[in-house]
């Protein structure tokens, strides 16, 4: 497939935002159970939510560049019963709304106790919004992943690993960002957040390696024989029906060399996993610069990872477009 | 239920592209808007087509056959392109099984084209909406046309009658009979899309001529032990003489 930058930015930006929100609420939950010191809610949760929101808005903005008719985008909420894209279109603004309210409640230090859970655990609006946001963050990961994983013709995507990796890679970049952010606003949480960032990055490494391993061993289900229905081992295309390009030759081919593809793969395999791990581990005890570097490198790597994710998918329609004339 | 479809006979298609041009002519002139071309006379022309005719060479030289292969939307009975569409712009009509795109609703997200394994959908660069074969839905029900003209434009244009049009759910229709009796098949059956359009395979055309069809055993001349004139190996005109 041809990697579209609008979608690359959409998925990586909102992934990081979802991860960041999950990191914020994870910290809040631990603090509620007194497993972590209580940070300055206004600065850490409030401003943290603002960063997540900015990333979400940027991602949403990028996605509009993918559409031929952005002014009609509202229509895309219609078919949520059948279309994962439609579901994503509904969940994304819902999640943005909850992140906004969650950040606002923290920003205004609005913590009326709504009820007391057993064990003297007070529940305030931010806890409820946090739970709702967590559910929506995971729902959004599933929607985004399923947009690709549900297309059975694209064997490279048609696997639970696609969804798992969207969760893990978004989570890893979000937790790295949270760690870097905490180094500035809530130093007492840095080792906790960077610890989680390390764990999720390691899990993401395993997940992405598994999908690379799987994809390298795929055997295409469709062949030229099934594509045109002629059972002969030797078929060569002589003409594709036109001499110039077409939508079919632009949208479904990445047009890059094998070396380029391999280069991008190795770049992201280094930039998303080992490099950020080194930065995270060495910045774990408060190095804001190191943690910022961890997130920056990881995010740059994720752009390459997403590019590769699209480029690697081989669409069966390409069987019909192997030769110009 | 009706399922309109094309049946394309690969045995007689000569790859003349008449269906391609007549399709473009009819559909670019219709109310749905033009099928835009970009840089049509330049070095790298491109444009929207609903129908393309491709050419494949089957076999190894010198035993090769050239197969011309027209390809357009197959109006799948279980179309994977429809449920993925977020706006409902892509839909399959209940009454006749035609898969259509509502150009006023389409947001040009291209997701449906990813979900079609056949590459049958093309985004129109000019209008920025998804387009594909409509089976000439604006022709086949037009009662102001003569009955014989109420067929897809490509079917009317084909000089070798390689394209049949009809209801594949009606067992007595010409298309159903052709599918049944001439080995009609679907493309990429492995995906369970159940394309409505079918293709008829190449057939070897052979005739067996028996000796007695060329030389009469009961020729009265031969019975009288005379040889017919002119001789068997001399040039003759038909009916002048018979062996
Ligand atoms: S051929 Fe492609 S566009 Fe046409 S109905 Fe089937 S899946 Fe949809
Ligand atoms: S490009 Fe148009 S028809 Fe296709 S999925 Fe998107 S909105 Fe639907």
XYZ file of C-alpha atoms in Angstrom, chain A residues 1-2 7 65-70 72-80 82-86 89 146-148 150-155 157 221-224 226-232 234-248 250-252 310 315-321, chain B residues 10 17 20 38 43-47 52-60 63 67 69 71 74 80 82-90 102-111 113-123 125 127-130 185-193 199 201-202:
142
model
C 0.000 0.000 0.000
C 1.019 3.585 -0.482
C -2.808 8.488 8.326
C -5.882 15.642 4.751
C -6.729 12.054 3.910
C -10.238 12.892 2.784
C -11.340 13.999 -0.634
C -14.261 15.869 0.921
C -13.296 16.898 4.463
C -18.517 15.990 4.633
C -16.536 14.235 7.376
C -19.490 14.380 9.765
C -21.257 11.853 7.562
C -18.723 9.211 8.490
C -20.347 8.564 11.862
C -23.324 6.983 10.119
C -22.343 3.362 9.633
C -21.000 2.444 13.062
C -20.631 -2.222 10.203
C -17.613 0.026 9.772
C -14.643 0.246 12.138
C -13.727 3.547 10.525
C -17.114 4.904 11.475
C -14.904 8.553 14.049
C -9.426 -3.066 13.543
C -9.706 -0.632 10.626
C -6.656 -2.448 9.293
C -10.537 -6.400 9.553
C -9.413 -6.297 5.919
C -8.884 -9.972 5.277
C -7.319 -9.444 1.846
C -4.448 -7.568 3.423
C -2.870 -10.567 5.097
C -2.756 -6.599 8.680
C -3.836 -16.593 -0.912
C -4.505 -15.009 -4.267
C -2.362 -15.657 -7.295
C -2.485 -14.492 -10.871
C -7.115 -17.121 -9.217
C -7.125 -13.430 -10.183
C -7.988 -14.120 -13.806
C -9.214 -17.673 -13.315
C -6.855 -19.404 -15.693
C -5.175 -22.468 -14.324
C -1.825 -22.375 -15.987
C 2.889 -19.617 -16.597
C 0.960 -16.381 -16.993
C 2.563 -13.065 -17.813
C 0.794 -9.750 -17.940
C 1.336 -7.885 -21.188
C -0.873 -4.846 -20.709
C -2.821 -3.376 -17.814
C -5.191 -1.432 -19.998
C -3.474 1.953 -19.966
C -0.027 3.398 -20.438
C -0.073 6.139 -17.799
C -0.812 5.744 -14.119
C -4.155 5.203 -12.465
C -5.593 5.223 -8.979
C -4.775 1.518 -8.867
C -0.824 5.033 -7.133
C -2.808 3.948 -4.095
C -1.647 0.363 -3.729
C 1.517 0.486 5.200
C -2.902 -5.785 -1.784
C -4.236 -8.582 -4.004
C -5.333 -6.015 -6.603
C -1.636 -5.546 -7.369
C -1.795 -8.856 -9.207
C -3.655 -7.016 -11.974
C -1.092 -4.236 -12.259
C -12.781 -14.668 -22.646
C -11.160 -1.726 -26.001
C -13.673 0.773 -22.411
C -5.655 14.687 -15.901
C 3.575 12.609 -20.859
C 1.792 10.973 -17.953
C -1.934 10.897 -18.640
C -4.302 9.482 -16.076
C -8.020 9.431 -15.498
C -10.231 -1.670 -18.194
C -9.173 -4.360 -20.628
C -5.930 -6.031 -19.730
C -3.871 -8.533 -21.640
C -2.164 -11.635 -20.384
C 0.023 -14.174 -22.105
C -0.577 -17.711 -20.962
C 1.914 -20.483 -21.601
C 5.460 -20.615 -22.811
C 2.769 -22.468 -27.104
C -5.989 -13.611 -23.213
C -9.287 -9.679 -19.821
C -12.135 -5.938 -15.609
C -18.034 -7.464 -10.277
C -16.630 -6.435 1.207
C -19.913 -1.958 1.340
C -19.819 -2.623 5.116
C -16.510 -0.774 5.581
C -17.821 2.489 4.151
C -18.248 4.856 7.118
C -20.816 7.113 5.471
C -23.105 4.600 3.810
C -22.197 6.146 0.446
C -21.390 2.664 -0.854
C -23.661 7.879 -3.753
C -21.322 10.645 -4.920
C -23.075 13.201 -2.740
C -22.330 11.278 0.441
C -18.855 9.935 -0.313
C -16.103 11.675 1.650
C -13.301 10.210 -0.463
C -11.650 8.292 2.371
C -10.669 5.475 -0.033
C -11.354 2.820 2.584
C -11.027 0.647 -2.371
C -8.762 -1.030 0.183
C -11.529 -3.506 0.902
C -12.060 -4.536 -2.735
C -9.629 -7.311 -3.645
C -10.135 -6.697 -7.365
C -9.055 -3.075 -7.589
C -12.398 -2.223 -9.147
C -12.818 1.175 -7.507
C -11.052 4.343 -8.539
C -11.008 7.684 -6.780
C -9.128 13.039 -8.900
C -14.456 15.173 -8.003
C -12.574 13.471 -5.132
C -15.181 10.757 -4.741
C -14.993 7.015 -5.269
C -16.392 -18.927 -13.122
C -15.809 -16.180 -10.566
C -12.577 -14.299 -9.878
C -10.651 -14.919 -6.642
C -13.234 -17.298 -5.195
C -10.971 -17.708 -2.156
C -12.303 -14.526 -0.548
C -15.969 -15.500 -0.458
C -17.088 -12.290 -2.127
C -16.126 -15.133 -16.900
C -13.118 -19.680 -20.067
C -11.106 -20.174 -23.217
